[in-house]
Short mmCIF file of C-alpha atoms and ligand atoms in Angstrom, two decimals:
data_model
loop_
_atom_site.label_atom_id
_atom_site.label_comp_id
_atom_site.label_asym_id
_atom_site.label_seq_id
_atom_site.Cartn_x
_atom_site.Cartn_y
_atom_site.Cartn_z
CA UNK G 181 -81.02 73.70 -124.96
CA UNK G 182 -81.39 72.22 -128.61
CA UNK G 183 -84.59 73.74 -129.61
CA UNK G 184 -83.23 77.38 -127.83
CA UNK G 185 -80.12 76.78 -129.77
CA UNK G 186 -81.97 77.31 -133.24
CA UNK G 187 -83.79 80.31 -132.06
CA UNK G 188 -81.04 82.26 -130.36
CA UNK G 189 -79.04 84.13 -132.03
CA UNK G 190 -76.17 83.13 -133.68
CA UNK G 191 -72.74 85.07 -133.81
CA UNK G 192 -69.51 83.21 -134.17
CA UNK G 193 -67.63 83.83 -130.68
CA UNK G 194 -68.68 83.63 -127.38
CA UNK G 195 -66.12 85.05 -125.21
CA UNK G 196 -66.68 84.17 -121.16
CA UNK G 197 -64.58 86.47 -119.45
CA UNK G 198 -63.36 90.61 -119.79
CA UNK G 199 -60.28 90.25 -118.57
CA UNK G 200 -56.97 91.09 -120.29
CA UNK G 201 -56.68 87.71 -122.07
CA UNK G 202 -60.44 87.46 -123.15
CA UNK G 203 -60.78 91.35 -124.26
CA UNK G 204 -57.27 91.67 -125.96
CA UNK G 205 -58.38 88.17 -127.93
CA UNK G 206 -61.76 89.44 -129.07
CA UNK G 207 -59.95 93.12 -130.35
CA UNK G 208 -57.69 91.00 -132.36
CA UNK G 209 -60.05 88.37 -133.69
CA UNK G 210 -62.65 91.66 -134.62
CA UNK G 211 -59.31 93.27 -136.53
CA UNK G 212 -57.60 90.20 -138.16
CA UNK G 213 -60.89 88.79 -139.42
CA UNK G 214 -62.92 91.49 -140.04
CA UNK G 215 -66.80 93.54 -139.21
CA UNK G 216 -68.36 90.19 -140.77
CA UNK G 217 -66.71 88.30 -137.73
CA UNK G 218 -69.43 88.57 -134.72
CA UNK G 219 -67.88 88.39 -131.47
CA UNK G 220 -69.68 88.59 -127.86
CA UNK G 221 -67.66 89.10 -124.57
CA UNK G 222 -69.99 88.52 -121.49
CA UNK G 223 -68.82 89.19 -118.45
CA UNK G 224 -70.50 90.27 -114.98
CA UNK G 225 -67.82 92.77 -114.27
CA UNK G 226 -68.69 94.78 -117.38
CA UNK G 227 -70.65 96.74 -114.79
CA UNK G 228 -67.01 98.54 -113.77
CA UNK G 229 -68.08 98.90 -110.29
CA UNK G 230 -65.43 96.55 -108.85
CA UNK G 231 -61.86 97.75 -110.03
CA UNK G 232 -58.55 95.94 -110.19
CA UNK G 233 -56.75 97.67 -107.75
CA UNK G 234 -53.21 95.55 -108.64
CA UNK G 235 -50.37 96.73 -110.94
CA UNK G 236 -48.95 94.41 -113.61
CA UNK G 237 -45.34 94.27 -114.88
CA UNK G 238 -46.06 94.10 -118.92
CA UNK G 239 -42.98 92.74 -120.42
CA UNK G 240 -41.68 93.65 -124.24
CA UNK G 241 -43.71 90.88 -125.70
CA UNK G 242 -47.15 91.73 -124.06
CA UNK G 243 -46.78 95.53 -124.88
CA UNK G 244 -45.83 94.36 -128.14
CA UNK G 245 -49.17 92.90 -128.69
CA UNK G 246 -51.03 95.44 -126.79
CA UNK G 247 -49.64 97.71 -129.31
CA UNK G 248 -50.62 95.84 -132.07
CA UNK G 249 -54.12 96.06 -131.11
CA UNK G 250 -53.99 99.71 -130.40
CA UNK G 251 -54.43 99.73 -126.60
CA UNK G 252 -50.85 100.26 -125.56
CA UNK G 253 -51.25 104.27 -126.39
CA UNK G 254 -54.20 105.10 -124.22
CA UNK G 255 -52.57 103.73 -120.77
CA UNK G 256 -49.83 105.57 -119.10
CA UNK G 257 -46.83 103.40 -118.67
CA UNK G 258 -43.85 103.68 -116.58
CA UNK G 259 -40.64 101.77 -118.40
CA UNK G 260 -38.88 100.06 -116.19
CA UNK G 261 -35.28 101.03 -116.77
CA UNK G 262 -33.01 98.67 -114.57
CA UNK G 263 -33.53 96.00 -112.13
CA UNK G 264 -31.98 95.01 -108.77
CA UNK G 265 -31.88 91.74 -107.16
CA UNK G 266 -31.00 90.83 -103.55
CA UNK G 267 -30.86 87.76 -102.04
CA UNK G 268 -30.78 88.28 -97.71
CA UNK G 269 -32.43 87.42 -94.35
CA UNK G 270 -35.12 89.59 -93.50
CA UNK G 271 -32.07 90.27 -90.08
CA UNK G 272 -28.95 91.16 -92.54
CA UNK G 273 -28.55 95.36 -92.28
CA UNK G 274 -27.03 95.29 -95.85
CA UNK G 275 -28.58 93.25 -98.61
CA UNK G 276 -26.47 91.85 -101.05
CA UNK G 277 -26.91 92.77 -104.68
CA UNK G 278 -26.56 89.71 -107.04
CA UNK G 279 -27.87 90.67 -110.24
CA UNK G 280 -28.15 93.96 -112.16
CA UNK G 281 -30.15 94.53 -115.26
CA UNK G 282 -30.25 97.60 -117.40
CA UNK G 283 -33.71 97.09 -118.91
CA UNK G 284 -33.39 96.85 -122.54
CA UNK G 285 -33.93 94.67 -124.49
CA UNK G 286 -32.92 96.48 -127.57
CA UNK G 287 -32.26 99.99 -128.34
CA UNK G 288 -34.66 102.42 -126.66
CA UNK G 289 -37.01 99.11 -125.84
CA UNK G 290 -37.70 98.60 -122.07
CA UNK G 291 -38.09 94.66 -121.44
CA UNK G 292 -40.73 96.01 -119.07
CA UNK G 293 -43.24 98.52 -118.23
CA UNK G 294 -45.83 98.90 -115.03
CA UNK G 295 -49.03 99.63 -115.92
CA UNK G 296 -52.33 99.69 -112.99
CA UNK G 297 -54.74 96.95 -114.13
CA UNK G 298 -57.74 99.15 -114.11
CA UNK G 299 -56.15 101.96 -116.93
CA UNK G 300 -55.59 99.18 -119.17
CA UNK G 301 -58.52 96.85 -118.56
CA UNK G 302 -60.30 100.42 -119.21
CA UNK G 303 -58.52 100.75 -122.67
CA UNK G 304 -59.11 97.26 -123.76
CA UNK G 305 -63.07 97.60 -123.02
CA UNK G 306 -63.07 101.26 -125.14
CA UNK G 307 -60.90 99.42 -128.13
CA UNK G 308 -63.24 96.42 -127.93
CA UNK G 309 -66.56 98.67 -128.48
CA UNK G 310 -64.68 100.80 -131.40
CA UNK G 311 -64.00 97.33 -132.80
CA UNK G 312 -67.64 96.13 -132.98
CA UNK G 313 -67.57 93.48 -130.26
CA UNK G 314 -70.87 93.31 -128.34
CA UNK G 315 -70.17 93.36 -124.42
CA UNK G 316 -72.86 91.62 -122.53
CA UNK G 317 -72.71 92.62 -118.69
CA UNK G 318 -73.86 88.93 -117.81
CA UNK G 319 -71.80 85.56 -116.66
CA UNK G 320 -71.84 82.28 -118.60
CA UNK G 321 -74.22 80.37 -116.53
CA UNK G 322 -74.33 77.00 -118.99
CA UNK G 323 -74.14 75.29 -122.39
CA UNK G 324 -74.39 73.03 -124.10
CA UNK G 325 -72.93 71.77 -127.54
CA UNK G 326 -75.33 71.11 -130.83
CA UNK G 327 -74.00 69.65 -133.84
CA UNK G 328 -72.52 72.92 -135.25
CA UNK G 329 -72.92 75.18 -132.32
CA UNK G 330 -72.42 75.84 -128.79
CA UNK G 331 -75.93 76.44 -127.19
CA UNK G 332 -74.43 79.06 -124.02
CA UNK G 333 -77.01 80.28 -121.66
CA UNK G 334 -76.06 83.78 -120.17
CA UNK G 335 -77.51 84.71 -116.37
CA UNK G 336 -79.54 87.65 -117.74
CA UNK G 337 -81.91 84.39 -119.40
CA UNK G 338 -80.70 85.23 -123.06
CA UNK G 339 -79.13 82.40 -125.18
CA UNK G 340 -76.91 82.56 -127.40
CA UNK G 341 -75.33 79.88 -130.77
CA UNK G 342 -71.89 80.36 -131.06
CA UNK G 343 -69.27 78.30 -133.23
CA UNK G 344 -66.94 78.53 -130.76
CA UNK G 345 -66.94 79.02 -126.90
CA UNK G 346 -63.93 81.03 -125.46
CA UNK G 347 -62.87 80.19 -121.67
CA UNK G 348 -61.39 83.79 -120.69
CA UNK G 349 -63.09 83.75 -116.70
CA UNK G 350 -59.80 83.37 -114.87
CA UNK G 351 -58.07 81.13 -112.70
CA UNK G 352 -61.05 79.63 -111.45
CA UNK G 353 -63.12 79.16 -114.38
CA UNK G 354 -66.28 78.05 -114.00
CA UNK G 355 -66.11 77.67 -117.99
CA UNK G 356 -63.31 75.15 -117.73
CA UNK G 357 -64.87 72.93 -114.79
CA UNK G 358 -68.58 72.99 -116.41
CA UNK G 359 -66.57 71.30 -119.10
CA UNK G 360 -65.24 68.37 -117.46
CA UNK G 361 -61.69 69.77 -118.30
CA UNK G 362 -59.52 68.64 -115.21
CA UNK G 363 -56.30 71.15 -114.45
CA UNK G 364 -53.38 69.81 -112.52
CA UNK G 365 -51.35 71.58 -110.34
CA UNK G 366 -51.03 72.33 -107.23
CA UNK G 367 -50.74 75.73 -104.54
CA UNK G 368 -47.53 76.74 -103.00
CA UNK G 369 -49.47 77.35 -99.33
CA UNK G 370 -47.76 81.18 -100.29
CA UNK G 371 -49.98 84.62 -100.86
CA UNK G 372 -49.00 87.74 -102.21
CA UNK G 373 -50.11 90.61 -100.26
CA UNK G 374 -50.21 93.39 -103.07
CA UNK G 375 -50.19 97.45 -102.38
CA UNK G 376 -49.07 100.74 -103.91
CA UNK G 377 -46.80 102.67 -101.44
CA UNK G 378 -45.81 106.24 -101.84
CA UNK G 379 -42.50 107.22 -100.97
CA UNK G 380 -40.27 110.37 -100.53
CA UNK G 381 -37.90 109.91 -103.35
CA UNK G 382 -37.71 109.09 -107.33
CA UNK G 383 -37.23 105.70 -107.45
CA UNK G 384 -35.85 106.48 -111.45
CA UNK G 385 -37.82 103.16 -112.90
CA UNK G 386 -35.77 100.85 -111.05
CA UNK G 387 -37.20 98.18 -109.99
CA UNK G 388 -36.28 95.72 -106.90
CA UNK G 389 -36.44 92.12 -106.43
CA UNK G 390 -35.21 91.14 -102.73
CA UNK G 391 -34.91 87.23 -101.70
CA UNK G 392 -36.33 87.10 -98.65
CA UNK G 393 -36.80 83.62 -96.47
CA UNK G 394 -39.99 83.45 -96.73
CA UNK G 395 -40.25 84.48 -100.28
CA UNK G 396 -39.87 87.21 -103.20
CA UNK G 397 -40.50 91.04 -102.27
CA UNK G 398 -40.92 93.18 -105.20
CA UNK G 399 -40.62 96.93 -105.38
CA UNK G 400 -42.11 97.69 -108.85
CA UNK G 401 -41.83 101.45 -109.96
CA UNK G 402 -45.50 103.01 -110.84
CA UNK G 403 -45.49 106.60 -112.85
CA UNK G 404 -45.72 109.61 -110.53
CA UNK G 405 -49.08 110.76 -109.49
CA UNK G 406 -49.61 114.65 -109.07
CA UNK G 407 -51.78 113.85 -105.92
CA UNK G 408 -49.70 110.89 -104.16
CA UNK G 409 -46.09 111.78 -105.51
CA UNK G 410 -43.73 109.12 -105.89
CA UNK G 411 -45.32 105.58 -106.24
CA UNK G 412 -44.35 102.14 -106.30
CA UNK G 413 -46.42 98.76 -106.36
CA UNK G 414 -45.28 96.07 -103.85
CA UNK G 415 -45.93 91.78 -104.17
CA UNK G 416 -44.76 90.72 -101.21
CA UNK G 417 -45.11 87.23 -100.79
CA UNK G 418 -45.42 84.91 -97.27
CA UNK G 419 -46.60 81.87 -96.09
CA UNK G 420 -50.61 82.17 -96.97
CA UNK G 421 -51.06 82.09 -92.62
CA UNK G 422 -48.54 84.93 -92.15
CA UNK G 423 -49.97 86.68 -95.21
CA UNK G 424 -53.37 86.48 -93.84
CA UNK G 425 -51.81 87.92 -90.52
CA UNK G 426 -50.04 90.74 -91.80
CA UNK G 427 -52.85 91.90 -94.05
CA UNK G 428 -55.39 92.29 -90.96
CA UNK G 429 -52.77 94.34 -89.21
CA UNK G 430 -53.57 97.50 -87.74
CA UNK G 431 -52.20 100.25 -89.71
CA UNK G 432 -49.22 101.00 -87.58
CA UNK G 433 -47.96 97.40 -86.96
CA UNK G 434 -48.56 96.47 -90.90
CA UNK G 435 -46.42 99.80 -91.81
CA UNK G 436 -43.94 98.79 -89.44
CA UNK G 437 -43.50 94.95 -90.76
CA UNK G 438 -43.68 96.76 -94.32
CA UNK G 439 -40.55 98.93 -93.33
CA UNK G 440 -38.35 96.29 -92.55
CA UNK G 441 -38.37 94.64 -95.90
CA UNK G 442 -39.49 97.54 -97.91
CA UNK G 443 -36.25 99.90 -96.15
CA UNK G 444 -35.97 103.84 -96.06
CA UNK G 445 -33.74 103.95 -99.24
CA UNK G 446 -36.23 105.82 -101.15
CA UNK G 447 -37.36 107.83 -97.81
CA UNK G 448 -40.52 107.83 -95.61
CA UNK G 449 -43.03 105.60 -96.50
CA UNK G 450 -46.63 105.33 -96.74
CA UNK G 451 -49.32 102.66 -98.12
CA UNK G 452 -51.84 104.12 -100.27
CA UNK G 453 -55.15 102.94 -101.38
CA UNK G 454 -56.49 98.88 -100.43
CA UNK G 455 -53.91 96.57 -99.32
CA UNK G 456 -55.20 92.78 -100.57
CA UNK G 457 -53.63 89.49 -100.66
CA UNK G 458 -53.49 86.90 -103.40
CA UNK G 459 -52.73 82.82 -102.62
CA UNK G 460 -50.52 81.78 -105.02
CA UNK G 461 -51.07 78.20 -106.69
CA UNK G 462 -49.66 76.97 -110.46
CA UNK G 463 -51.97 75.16 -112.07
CA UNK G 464 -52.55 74.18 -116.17
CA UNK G 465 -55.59 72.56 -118.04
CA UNK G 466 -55.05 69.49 -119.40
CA UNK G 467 -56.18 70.46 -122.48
CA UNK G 468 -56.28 73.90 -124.26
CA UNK G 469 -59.04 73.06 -126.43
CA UNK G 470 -62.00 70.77 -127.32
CA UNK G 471 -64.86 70.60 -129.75
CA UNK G 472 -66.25 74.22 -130.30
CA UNK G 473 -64.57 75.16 -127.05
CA UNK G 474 -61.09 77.03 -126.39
CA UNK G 475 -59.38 77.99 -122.94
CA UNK G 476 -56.97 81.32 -122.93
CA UNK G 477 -55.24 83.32 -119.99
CA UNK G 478 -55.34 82.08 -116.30
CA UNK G 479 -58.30 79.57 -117.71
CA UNK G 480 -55.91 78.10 -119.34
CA UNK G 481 -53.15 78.25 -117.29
CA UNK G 482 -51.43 79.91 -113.70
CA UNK G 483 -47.98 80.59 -112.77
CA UNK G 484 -46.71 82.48 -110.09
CA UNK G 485 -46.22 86.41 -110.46
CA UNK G 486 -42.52 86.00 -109.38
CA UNK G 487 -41.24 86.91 -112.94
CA UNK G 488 -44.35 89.44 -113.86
CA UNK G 489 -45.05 86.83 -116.74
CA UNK G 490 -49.44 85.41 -116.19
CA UNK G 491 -50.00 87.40 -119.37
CA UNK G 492 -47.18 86.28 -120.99
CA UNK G 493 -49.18 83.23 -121.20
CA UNK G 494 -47.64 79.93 -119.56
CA UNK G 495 -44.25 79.37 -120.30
CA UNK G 496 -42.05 79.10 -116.90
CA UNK G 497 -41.75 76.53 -114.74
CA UNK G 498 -42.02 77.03 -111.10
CA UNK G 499 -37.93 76.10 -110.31
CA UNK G 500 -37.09 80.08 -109.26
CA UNK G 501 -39.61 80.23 -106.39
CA UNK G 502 -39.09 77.56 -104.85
CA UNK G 503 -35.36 77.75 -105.43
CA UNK G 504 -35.66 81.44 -103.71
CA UNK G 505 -38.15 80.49 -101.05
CA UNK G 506 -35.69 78.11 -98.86
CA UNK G 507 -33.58 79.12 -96.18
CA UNK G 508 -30.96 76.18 -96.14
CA UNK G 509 -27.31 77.72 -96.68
CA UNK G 510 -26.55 75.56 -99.30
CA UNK G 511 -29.34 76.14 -101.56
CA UNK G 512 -28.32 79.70 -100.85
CA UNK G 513 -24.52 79.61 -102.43
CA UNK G 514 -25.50 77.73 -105.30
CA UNK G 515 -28.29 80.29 -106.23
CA UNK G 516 -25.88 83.20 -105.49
CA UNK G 517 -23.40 81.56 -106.95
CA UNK G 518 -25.91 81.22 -110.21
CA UNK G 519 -27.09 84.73 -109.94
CA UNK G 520 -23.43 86.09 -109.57
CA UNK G 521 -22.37 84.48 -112.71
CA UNK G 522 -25.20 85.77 -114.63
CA UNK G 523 -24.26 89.16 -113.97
CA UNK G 524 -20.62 88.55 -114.99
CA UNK G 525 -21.69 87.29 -118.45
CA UNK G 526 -23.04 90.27 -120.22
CA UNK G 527 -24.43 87.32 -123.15
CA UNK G 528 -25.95 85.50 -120.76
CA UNK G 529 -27.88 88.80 -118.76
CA UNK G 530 -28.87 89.22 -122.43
CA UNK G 531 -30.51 86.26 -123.38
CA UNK G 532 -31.96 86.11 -119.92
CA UNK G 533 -33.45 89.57 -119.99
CA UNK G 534 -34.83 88.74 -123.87
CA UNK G 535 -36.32 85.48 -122.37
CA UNK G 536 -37.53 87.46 -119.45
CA UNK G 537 -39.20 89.98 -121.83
CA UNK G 538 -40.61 87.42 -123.55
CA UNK G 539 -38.49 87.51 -126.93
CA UNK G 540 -37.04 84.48 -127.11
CA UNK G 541 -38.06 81.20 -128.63
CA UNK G 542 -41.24 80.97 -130.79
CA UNK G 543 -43.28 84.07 -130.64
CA UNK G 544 -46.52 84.40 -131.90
CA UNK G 545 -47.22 87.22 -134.45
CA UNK G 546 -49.56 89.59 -132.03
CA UNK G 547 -46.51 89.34 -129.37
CA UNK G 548 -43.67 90.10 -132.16
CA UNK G 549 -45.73 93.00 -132.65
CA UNK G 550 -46.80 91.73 -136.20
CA UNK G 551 -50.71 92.41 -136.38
CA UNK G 552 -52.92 88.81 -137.38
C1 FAD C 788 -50.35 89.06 -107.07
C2 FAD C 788 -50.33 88.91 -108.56
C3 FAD C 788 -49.47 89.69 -109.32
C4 FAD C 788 -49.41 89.52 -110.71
N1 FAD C 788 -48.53 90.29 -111.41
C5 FAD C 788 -48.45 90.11 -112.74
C6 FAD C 788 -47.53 90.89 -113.49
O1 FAD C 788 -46.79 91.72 -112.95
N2 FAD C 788 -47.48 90.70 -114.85
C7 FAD C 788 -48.28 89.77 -115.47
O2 FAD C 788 -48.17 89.60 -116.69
N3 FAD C 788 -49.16 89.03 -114.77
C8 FAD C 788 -49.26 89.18 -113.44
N4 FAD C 788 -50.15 88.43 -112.72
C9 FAD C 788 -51.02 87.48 -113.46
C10 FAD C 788 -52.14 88.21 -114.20
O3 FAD C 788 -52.82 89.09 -113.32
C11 FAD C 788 -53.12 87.20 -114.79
O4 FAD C 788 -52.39 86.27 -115.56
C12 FAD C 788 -54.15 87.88 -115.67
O5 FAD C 788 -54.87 88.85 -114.98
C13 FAD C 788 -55.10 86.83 -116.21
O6 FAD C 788 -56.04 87.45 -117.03
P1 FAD C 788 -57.32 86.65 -117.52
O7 FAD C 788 -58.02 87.57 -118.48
O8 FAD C 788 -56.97 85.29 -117.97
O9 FAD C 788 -58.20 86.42 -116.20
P2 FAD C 788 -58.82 87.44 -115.14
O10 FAD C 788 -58.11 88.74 -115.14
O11 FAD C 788 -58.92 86.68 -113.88
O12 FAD C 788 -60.29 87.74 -115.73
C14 FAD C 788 -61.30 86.78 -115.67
C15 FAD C 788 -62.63 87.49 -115.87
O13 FAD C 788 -63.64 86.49 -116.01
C16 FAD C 788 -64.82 86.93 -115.36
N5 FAD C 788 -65.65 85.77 -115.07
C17 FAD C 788 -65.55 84.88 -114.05
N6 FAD C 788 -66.50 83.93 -114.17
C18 FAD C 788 -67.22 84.22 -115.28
C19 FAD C 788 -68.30 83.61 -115.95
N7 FAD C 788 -68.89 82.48 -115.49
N8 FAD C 788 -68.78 84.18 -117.08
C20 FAD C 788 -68.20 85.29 -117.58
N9 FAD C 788 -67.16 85.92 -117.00
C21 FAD C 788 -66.67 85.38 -115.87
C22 FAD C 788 -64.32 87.70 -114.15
O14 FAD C 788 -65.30 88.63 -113.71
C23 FAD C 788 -63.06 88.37 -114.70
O15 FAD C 788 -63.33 89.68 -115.18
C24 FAD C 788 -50.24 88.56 -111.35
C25 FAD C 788 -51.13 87.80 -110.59
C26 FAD C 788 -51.17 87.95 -109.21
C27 FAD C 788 -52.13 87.09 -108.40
#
């Protein structure tokens, strides 16, 4: 690698990864230090033939940033404009509502919007190229560091010195391991099974958030489509066995194990397009960073989807899911019992929703919609 490092050419980032974290990182690196600033993202996916078929809740700090960048206007959004929550057994006919959120978090500012992965990963890549970043459709296949350079070998046989190395290649990254960076953590023997279902009615950008035994169910309202009608995107989260199970159902017996926790409340319903599952695990680096070599997005860290947060980079615990994924009767009155005061303290729905949105605390520039 040594004497390849001083004839390959040299640029300043390497970015390993096109996913949200590593392509919104290399628009804002191009735009807050300028054309002379070389950046390469390589990733095999580049191709576009395999595309994210999932929906992501963007909360007011993400969309802030995406914004920033000048992504945010090319993807159509839908604002999510209030949120239920219900905490019930999959038997009860009527599921109790325990919390209530109008969803802003300041005037005319949703603390949420659903977006479908593939519109915005599409926007990021177009941004990127306007930007001057070189895409390389290629993985990260080694490296290895000089004095003043990574030396990182890409699988098309082309080498490339970089100062720095960016980990972007997900929860599994390859980037991270090759490293000798250990992550700790740990997976919650859950999946989410993840689909967009079209239904009769409007479901007016609320979205839904029902406690069932064996885990969150979220309803997450997606912006009408002229050839589907009304749409919403489901996580619906079991025991990984039961997930696996469901998912290989037969269309009829998955629709009708969909109905019962889905209900009829916004009318007939149908799945549209793939249905997939996801196991969930939390797990974080323990380190961020070494020499010439940084870690960002799931890379970096994982948390479960429960609170639509993995972009909103790493800063929840794990306390709500398992708190919500237990049966016992106890556990269940004190969360209610939590939940219903929350609602009754319009300060405290505040600040959660703010933290929620991703608002509160120390917030970086790009997420407090500052540019870099
Ligand atoms: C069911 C589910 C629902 C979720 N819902 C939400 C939500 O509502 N809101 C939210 O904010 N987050 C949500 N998340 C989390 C969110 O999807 C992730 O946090 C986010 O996609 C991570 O982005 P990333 O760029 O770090 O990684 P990824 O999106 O995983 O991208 C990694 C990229 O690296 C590439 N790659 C892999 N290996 C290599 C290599 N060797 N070289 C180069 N490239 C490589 C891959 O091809 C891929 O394109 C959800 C997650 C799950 C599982």
């Amino acid at each position: 690698m040594e004497a390849s490092a001083r004839s390959a050419q040299r640029i300043d980032v390497l970015i390993g990864g096109a996913g949200f974290a590593g392509l919104a990182l290399a628009i804002a690196l191009r735009q807050g230090l300028g054309p002379s600033f070389s950046v390469t993202v390589a990733d095999p996916a580049l191709t576009g033939a395999a595309k994210d078929a999932r929906a992501s809740a963007i909360v007011a700090a993400a969309r802030r940033l995406f914004e920033t960048i000048g992504v945010w206007q090319e993807v159509e959004a839908q604002p999510i404009l209030d949120m239920v929550v219900t905490d019930s057994r999959l038997s009860d006919v009527v599921r109790p509502v325990f919390l209530t959120f109008e969803g802003d978090v300041g005037p005319g500012e949703p603390f949420a919007h659903m977006i479908e992965n593939a519109a915005l990963l599409a926007a990021l890549v177009e941004k990127a190229k306007d930007e001057g970043v070189t895409l390389r459709t290629a993985a990260v296949a080694g490296f290895a560091f000089t004095n003043d350079r990574v030396s990182v070998r890409l699988s098309d046989g082309d080498t490339l010195a970089a100062r720095l190395l960016i980990a972007a290649d997900g929860a599994r990254s390859a980037i991270r391991e090759r490293a000798g960076i250990a992550s700790h953590g740990f997976s919650y023997g859950q999946s989410a099974i993840v689909a967009t279902v079209a239904h009769e009615r409007d479901h007016r950008g609320r979205a839904e958030e029902h406690f069932l035994p064996a885990g969150p169910f979220a309803i997450l309202p997606l912006k009408y489509d002229p050839s589907v009608g009304h749409r919403s995107s489901i996580v619906w989260t079991e025991q990984a066995h039961e997930a696996a199970r469901i998912v290989a159902l037969p269309d009829a017996e998955f629709h009708a194990e969909l109905e019962r926790r889905f209900g009829l409340h916004l009318g007939e319903i149908k799945v549209v397009g793939p249905r997939r599952v996801h196991p969930l695990g939390l797990s974080v680096a323990r380190t961020f960073i070494a020499d010439r070599l940084a870690l960002v997005g799931d890379a970096a860290h994982v948390i479960h989807p429960i609170a639509g947060q993995g972009l909103n980079m790493g800063l929840k615990d794990d306390g709500l899911n398992r708190l919500f994924s237990n049966q016992s009767d106890v556990l269940r009155f004190v969360r209610d019992l939590g939940l219903g005061v929350v609602d009754r303290l319009p300060a405290l729905k505040h600040l959660f929703i703010r933290e929620a949105a991703g608002l509160v605390g120390e917030v970086p520039k790009l997420l407090r919609g500052e540019a870099l």
